[in-house]
JSON list of C-alpha atoms in Angstrom, two decimals:
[
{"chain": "A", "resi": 1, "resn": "UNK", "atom": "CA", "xyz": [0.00, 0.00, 0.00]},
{"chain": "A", "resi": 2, "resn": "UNK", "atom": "CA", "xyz": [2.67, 2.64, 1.06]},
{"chain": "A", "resi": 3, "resn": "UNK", "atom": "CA", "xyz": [4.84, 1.76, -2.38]},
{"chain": "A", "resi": 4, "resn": "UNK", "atom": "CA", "xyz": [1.62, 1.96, -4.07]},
{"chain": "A", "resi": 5, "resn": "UNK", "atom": "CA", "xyz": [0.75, 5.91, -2.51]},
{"chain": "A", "resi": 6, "resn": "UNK", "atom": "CA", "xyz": [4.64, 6.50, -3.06]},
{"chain": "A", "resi": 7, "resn": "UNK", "atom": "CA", "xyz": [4.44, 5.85, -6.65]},
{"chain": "A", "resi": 8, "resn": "UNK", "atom": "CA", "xyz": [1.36, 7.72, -7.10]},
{"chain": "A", "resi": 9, "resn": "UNK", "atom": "CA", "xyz": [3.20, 11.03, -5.57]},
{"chain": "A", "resi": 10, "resn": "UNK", "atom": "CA", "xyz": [5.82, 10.45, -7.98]},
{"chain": "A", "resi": 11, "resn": "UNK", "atom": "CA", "xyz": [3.65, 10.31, -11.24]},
{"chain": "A", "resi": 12, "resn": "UNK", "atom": "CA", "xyz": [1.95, 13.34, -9.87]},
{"chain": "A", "resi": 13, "resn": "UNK", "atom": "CA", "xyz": [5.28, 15.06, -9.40]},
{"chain": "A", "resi": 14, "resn": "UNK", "atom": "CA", "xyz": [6.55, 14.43, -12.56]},
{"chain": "A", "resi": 15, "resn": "UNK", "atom": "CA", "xyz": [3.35, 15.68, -14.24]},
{"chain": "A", "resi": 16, "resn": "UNK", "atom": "CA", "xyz": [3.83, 18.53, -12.24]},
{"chain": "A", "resi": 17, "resn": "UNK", "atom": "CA", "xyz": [7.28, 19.42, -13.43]},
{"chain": "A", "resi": 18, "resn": "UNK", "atom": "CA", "xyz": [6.94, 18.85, -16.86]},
{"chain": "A", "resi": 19, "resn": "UNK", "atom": "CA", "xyz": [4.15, 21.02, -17.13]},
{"chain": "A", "resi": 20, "resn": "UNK", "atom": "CA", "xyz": [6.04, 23.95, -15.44]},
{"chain": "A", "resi": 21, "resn": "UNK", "atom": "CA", "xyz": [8.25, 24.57, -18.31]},
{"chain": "A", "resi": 22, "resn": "UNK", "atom": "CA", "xyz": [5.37, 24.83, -20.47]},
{"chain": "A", "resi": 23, "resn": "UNK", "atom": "CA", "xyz": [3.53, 27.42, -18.39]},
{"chain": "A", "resi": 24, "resn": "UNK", "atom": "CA", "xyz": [6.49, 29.58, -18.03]},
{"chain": "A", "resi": 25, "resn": "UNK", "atom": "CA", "xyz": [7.44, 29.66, -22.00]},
{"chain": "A", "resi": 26, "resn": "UNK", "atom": "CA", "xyz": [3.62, 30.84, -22.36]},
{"chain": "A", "resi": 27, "resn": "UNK", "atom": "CA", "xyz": [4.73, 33.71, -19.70]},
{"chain": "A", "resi": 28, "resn": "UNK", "atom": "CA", "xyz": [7.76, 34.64, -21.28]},
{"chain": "A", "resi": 29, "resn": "UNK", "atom": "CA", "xyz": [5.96, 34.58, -24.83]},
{"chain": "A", "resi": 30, "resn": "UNK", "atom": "CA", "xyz": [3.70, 36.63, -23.91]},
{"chain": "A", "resi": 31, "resn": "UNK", "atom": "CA", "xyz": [6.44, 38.85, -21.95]},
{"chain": "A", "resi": 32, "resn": "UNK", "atom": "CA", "xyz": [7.94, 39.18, -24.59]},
{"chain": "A", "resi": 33, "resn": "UNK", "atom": "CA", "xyz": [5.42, 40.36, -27.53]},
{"chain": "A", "resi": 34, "resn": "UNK", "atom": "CA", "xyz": [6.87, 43.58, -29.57]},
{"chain": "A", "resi": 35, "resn": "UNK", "atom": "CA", "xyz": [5.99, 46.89, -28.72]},
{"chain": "A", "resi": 36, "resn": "UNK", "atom": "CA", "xyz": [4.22, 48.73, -31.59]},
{"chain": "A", "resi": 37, "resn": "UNK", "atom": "CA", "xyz": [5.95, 50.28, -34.35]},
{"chain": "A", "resi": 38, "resn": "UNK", "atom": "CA", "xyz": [4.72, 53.05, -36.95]},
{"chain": "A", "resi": 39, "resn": "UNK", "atom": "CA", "xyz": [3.91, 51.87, -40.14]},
{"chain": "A", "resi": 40, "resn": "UNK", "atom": "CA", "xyz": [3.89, 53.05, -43.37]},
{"chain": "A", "resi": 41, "resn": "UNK", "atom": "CA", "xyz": [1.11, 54.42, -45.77]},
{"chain": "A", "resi": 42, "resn": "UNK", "atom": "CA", "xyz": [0.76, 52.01, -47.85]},
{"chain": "A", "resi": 43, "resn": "UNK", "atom": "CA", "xyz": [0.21, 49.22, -45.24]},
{"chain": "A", "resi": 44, "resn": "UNK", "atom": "CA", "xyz": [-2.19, 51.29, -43.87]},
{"chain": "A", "resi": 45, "resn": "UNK", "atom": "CA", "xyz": [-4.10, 52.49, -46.67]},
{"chain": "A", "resi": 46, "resn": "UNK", "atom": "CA", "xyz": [-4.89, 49.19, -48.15]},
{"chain": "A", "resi": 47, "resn": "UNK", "atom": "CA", "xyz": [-6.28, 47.87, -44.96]},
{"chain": "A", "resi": 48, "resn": "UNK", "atom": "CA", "xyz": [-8.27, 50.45, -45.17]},
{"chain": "A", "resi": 49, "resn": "UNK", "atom": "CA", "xyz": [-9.44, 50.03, -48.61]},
{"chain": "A", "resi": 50, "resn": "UNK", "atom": "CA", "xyz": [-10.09, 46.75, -48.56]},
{"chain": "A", "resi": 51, "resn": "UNK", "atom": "CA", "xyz": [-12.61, 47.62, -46.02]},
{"chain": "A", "resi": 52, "resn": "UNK", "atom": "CA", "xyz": [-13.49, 50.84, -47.72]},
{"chain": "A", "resi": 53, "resn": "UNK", "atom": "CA", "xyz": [-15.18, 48.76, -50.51]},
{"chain": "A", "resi": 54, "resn": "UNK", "atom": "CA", "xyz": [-17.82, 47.39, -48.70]},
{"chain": "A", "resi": 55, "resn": "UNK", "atom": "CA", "xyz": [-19.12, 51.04, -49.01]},
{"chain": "A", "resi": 56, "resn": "UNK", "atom": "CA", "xyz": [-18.95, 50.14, -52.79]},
{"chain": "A", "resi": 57, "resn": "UNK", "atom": "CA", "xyz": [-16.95, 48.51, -55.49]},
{"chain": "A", "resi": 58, "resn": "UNK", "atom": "CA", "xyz": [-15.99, 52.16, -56.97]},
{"chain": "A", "resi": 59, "resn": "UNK", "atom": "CA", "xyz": [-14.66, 53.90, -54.36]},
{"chain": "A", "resi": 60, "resn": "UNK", "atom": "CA", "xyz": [-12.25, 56.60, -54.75]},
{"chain": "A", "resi": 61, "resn": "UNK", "atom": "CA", "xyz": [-9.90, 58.30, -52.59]},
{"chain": "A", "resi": 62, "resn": "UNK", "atom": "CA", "xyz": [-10.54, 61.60, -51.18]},
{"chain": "A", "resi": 63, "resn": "UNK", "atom": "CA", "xyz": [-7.47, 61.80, -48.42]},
{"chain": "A", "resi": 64, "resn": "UNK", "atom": "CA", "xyz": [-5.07, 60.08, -46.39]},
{"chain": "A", "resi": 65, "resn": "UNK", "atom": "CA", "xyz": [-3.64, 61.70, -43.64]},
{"chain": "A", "resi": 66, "resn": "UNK", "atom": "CA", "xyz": [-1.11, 60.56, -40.69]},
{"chain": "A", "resi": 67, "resn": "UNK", "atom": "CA", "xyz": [-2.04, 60.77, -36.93]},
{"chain": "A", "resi": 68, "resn": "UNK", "atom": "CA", "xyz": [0.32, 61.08, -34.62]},
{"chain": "A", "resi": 69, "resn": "UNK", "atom": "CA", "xyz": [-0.04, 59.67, -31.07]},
{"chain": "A", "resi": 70, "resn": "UNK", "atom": "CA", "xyz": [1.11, 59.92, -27.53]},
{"chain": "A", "resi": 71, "resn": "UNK", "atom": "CA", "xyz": [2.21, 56.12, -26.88]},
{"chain": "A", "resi": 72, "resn": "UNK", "atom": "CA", "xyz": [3.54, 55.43, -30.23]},
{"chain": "A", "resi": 73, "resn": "UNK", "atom": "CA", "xyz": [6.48, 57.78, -31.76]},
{"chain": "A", "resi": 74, "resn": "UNK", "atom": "CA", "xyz": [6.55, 58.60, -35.10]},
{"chain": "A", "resi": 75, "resn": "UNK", "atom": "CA", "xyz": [9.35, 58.22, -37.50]},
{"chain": "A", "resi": 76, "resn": "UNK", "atom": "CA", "xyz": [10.62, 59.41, -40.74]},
{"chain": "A", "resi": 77, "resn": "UNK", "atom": "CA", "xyz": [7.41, 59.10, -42.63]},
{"chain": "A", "resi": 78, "resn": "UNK", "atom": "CA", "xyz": [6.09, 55.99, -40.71]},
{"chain": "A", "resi": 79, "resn": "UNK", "atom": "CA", "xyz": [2.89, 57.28, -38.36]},
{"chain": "A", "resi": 80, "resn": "UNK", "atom": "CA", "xyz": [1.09, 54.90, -35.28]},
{"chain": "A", "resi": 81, "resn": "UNK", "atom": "CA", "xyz": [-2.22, 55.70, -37.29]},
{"chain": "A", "resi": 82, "resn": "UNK", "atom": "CA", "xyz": [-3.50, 56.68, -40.42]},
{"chain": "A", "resi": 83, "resn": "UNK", "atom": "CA", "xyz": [-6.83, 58.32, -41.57]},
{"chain": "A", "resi": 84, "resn": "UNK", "atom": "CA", "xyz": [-8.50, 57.66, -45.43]},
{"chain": "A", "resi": 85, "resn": "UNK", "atom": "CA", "xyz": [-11.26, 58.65, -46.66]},
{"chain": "A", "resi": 86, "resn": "UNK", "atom": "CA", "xyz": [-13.28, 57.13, -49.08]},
{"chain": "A", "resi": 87, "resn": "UNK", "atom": "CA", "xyz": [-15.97, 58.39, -52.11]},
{"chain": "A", "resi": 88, "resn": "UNK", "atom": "CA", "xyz": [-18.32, 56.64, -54.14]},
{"chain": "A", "resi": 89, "resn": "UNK", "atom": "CA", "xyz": [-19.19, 58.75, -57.40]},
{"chain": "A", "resi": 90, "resn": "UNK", "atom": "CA", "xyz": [-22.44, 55.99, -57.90]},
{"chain": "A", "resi": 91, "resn": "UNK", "atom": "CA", "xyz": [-23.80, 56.05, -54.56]},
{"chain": "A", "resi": 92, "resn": "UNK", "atom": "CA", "xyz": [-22.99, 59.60, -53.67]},
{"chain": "A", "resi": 93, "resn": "UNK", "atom": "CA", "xyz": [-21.66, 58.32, -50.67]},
{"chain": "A", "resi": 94, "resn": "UNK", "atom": "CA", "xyz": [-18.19, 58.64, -48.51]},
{"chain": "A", "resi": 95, "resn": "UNK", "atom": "CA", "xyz": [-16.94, 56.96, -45.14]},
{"chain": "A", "resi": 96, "resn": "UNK", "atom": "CA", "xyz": [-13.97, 57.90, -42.84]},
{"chain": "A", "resi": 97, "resn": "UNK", "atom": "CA", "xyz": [-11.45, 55.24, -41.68]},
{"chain": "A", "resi": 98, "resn": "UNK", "atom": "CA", "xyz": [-9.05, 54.66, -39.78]},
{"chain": "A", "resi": 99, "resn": "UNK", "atom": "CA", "xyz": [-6.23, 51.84, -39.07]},
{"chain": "A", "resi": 100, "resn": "UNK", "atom": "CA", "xyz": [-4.35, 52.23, -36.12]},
{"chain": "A", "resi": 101, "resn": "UNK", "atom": "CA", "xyz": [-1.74, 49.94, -34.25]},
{"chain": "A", "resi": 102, "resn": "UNK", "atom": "CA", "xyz": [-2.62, 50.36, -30.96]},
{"chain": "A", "resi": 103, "resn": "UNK", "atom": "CA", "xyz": [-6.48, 50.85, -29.09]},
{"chain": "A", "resi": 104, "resn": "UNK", "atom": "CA", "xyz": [-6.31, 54.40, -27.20]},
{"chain": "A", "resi": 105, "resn": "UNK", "atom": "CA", "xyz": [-6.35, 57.54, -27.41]},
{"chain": "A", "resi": 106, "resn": "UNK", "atom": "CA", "xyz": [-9.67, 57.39, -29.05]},
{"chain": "A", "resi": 107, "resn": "UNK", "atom": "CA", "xyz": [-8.71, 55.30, -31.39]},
{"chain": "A", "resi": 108, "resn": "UNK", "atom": "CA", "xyz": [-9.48, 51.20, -32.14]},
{"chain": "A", "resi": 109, "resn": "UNK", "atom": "CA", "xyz": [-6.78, 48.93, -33.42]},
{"chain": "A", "resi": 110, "resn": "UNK", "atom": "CA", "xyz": [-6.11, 47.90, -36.51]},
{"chain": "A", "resi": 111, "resn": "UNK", "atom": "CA", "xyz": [-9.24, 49.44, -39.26]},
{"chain": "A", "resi": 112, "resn": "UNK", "atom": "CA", "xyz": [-12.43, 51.08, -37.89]},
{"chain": "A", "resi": 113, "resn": "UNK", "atom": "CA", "xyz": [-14.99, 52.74, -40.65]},
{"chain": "A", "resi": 114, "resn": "UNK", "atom": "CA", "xyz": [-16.66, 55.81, -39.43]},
{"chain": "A", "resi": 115, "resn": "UNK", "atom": "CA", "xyz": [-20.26, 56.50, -40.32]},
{"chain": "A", "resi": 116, "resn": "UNK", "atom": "CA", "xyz": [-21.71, 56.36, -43.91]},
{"chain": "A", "resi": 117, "resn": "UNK", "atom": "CA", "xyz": [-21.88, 59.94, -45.09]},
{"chain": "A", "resi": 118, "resn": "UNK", "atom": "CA", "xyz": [-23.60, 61.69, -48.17]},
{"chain": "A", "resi": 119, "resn": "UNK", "atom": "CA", "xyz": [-21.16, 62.60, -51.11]},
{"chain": "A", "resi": 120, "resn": "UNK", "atom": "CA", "xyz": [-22.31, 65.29, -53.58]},
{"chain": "A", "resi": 121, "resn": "UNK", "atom": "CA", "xyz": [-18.73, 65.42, -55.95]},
{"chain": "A", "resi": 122, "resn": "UNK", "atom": "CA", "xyz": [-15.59, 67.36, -55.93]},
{"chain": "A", "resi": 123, "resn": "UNK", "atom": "CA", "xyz": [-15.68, 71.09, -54.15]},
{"chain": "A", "resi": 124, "resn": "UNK", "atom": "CA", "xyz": [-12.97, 73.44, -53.91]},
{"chain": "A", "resi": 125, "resn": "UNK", "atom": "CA", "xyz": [-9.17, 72.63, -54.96]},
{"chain": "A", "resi": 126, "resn": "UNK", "atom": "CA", "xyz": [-9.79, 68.83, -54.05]},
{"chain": "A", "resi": 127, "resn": "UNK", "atom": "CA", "xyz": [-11.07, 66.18, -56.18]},
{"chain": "A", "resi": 128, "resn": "UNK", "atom": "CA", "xyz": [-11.22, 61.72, -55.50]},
{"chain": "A", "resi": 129, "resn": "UNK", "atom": "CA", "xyz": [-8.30, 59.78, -57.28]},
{"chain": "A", "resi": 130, "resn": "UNK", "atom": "CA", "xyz": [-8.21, 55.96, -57.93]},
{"chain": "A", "resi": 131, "resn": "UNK", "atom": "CA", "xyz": [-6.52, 54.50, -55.59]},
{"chain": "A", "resi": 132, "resn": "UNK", "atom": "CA", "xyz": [-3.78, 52.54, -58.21]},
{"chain": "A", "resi": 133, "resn": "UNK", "atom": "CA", "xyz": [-2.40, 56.37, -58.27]},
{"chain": "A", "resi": 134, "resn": "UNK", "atom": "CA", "xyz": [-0.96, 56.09, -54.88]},
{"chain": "A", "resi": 135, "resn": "UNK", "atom": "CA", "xyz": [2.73, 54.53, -55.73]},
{"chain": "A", "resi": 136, "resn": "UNK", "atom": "CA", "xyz": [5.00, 56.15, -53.60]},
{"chain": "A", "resi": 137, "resn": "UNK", "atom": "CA", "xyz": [4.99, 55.19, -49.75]},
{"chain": "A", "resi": 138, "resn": "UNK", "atom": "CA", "xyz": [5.08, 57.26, -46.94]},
{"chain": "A", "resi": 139, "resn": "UNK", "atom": "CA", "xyz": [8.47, 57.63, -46.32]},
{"chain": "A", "resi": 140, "resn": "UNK", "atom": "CA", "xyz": [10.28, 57.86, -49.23]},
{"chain": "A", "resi": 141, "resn": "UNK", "atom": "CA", "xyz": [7.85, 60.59, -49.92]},
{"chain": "A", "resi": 142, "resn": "UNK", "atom": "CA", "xyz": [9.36, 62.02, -46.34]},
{"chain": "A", "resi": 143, "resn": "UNK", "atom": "CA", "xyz": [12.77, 61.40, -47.65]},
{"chain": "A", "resi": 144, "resn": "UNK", "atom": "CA", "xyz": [12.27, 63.41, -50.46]},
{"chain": "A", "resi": 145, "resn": "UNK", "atom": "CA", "xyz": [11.01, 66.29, -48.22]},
{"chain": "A", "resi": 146, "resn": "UNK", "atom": "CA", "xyz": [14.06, 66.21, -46.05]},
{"chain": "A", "resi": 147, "resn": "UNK", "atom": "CA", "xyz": [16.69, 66.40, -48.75]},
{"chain": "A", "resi": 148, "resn": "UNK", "atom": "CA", "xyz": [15.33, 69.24, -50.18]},
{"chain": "A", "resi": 149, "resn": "UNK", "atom": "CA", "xyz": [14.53, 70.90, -46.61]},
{"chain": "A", "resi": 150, "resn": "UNK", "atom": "CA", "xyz": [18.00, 70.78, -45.03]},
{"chain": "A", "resi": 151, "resn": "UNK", "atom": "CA", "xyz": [18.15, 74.20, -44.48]},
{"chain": "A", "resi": 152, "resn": "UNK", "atom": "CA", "xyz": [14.68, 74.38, -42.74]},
{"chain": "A", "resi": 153, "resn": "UNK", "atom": "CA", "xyz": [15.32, 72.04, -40.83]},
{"chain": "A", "resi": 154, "resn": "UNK", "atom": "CA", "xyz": [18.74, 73.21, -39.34]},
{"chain": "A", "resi": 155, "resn": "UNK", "atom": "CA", "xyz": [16.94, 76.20, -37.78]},
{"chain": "A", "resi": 156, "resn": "UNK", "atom": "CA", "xyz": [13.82, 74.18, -36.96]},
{"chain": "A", "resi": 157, "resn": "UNK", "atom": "CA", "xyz": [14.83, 70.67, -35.46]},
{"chain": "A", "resi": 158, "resn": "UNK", "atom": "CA", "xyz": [12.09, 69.82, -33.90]},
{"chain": "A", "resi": 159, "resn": "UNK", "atom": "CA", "xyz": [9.09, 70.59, -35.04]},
{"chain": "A", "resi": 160, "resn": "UNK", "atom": "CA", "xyz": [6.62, 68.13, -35.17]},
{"chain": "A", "resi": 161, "resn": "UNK", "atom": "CA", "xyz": [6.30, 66.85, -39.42]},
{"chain": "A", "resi": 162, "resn": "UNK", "atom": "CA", "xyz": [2.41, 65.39, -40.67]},
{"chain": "A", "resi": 163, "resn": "UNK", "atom": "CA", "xyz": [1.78, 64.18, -43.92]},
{"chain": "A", "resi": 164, "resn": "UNK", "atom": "CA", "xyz": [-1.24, 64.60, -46.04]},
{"chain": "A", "resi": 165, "resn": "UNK", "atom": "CA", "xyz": [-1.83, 62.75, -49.54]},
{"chain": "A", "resi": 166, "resn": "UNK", "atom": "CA", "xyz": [-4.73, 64.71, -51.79]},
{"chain": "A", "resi": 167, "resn": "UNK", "atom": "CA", "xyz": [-5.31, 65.65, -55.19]},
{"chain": "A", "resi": 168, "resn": "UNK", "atom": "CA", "xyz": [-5.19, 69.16, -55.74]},
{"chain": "A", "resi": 169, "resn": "UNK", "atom": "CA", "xyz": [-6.23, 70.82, -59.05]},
{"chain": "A", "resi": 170, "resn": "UNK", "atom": "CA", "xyz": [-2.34, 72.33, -59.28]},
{"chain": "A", "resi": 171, "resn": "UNK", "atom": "CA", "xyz": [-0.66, 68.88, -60.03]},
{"chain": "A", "resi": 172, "resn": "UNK", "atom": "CA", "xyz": [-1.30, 66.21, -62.37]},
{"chain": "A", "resi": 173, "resn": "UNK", "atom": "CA", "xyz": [-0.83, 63.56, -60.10]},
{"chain": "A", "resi": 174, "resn": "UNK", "atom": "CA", "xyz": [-2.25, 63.12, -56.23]},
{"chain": "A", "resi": 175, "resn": "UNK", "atom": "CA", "xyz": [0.86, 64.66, -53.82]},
{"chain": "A", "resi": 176, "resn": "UNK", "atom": "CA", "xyz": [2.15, 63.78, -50.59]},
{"chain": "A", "resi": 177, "resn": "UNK", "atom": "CA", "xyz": [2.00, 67.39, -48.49]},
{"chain": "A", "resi": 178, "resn": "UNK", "atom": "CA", "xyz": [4.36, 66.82, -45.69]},
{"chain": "A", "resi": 179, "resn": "UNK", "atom": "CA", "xyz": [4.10, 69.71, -43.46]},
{"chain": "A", "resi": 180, "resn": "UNK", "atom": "CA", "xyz": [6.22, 70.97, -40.20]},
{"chain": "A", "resi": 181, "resn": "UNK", "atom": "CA", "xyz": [3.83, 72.63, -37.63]},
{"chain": "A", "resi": 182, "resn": "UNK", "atom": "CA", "xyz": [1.03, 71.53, -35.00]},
{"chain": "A", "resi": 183, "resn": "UNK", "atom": "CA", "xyz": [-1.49, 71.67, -37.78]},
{"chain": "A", "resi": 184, "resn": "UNK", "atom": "CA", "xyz": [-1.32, 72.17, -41.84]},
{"chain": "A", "resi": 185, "resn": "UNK", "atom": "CA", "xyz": [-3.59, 75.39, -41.09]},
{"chain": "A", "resi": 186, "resn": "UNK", "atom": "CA", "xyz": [-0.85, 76.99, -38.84]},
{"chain": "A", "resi": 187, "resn": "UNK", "atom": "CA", "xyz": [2.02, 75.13, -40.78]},
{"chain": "A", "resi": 188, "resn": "UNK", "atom": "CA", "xyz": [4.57, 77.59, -42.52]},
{"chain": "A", "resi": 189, "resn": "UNK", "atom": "CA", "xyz": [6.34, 75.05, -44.16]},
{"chain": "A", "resi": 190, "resn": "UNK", "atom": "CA", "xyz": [5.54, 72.58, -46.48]},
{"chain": "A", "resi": 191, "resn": "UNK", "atom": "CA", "xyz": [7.28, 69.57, -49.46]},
{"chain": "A", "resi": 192, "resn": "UNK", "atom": "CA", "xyz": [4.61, 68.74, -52.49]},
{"chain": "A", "resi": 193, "resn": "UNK", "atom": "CA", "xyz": [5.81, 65.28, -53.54]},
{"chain": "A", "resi": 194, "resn": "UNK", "atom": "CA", "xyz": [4.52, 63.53, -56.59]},
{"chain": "A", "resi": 195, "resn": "UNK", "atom": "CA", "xyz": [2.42, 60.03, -55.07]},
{"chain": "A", "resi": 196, "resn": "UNK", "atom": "CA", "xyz": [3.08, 58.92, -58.43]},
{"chain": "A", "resi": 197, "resn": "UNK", "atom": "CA", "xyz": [6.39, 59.07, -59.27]},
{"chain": "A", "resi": 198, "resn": "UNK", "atom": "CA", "xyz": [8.04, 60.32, -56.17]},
{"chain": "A", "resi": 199, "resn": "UNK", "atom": "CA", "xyz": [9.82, 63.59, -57.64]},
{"chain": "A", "resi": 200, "resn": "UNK", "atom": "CA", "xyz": [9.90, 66.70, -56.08]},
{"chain": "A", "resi": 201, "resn": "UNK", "atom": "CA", "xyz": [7.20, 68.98, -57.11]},
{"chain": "A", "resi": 202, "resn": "UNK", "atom": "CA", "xyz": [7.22, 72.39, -54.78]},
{"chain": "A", "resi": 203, "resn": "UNK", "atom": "CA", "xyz": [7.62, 74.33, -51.18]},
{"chain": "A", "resi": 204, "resn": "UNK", "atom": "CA", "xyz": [5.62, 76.02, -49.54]},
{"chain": "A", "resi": 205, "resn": "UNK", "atom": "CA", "xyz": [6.38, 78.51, -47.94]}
]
């Protein structure tokens, strides 16, 4: 009887151990998850438009702008969160996304449409592009800015830099903006950049 209870306290010790390991690889898995990193416009954007079509199979796109965030730096043309927005020219209709890589700061992770809005066409010095236009990413589009804003930037180091991708009635092609400043309203300084082709187009001043 008392070999039989000793070998039963054995089994159940070796289960124990064995198991252990396990639990503690699960801990440290989870430990060690990445924190999250700023992405790109492009990852963003199509995230977004693949959701963006349930609106309708013609959507166009009227804007994508970065967010910037608290939790989450930004860097070099890569943003925490991204905004689109979305047109159809059939259903007269437009929705607001956004794809984010953290929940907070009123914000959900990953892509969260906005509420279905009525779309009467182009107004002002804005008009909806298809979205195979959009061929340069984020950040070489922020590259492009810096190199020709070295001298700007000497005297202005850190200012915070947004990014704004529209199509204006000035260019050909729909252009990154990226502006330095809290907001492009207040923003004194700002790189046109062909979404196109990537070149150059003007500053702002």
């Amino acid at each position: 009887m008392k070999r039989a209870a000793i070998l039963f306290l054995s089994a159940v010790f070796l289960m124990t151990s064995c198991s252990t390991p396990s639990t503690k690889t699960a801990q440290t898995k989870k430990a060690k998850e990445p924190d999250p990193e700023p992405v790109g416009a492009m990852k963003a954007f199509y995230r977004m438009y693949q959701l963006g079509r349930t609106l309708s199979p013609d959507i166009d796109v009227l804007k994508l702008e970065s967010i910037s965030l608290n939790s989450v730096a930004s860097k070099d043309g890569l943003y925490p969160a991204w905004r689109a927005y979305f047109v159809s020219p059939s259903k007269r209709a437009g929705k607001a996304f956004t794809y984010s890589v953290i929940e907070g700061e009123g914000l959900y992770k990953d892509v969260f449409g906005g509420h279905e809005e009525s779309y009467s066409g182009p107004r002002g010095q804005t008009a909806p592009f298809p979205h195979l236009a959009l061929k340069i990413d984020s950040d070489a589009a922020y590259q492009t800015a810096v190199e020709k804003s070295e001298a700007f930037l000497k005297k202005n180091p850190d200012l915070p830099v947004f990014m704004v991708l529209e199509k204006v009635k000035e260019f050909g092609n729909p252009v990154w903006r990226v502006y330095w400043g809290a907001s492009m309203a207040t923003s004194s300084y700002s790189i046109y950049v062909d979404a196109s082709t990537g070149h150059y187009l003007k500053t702002m001043r």
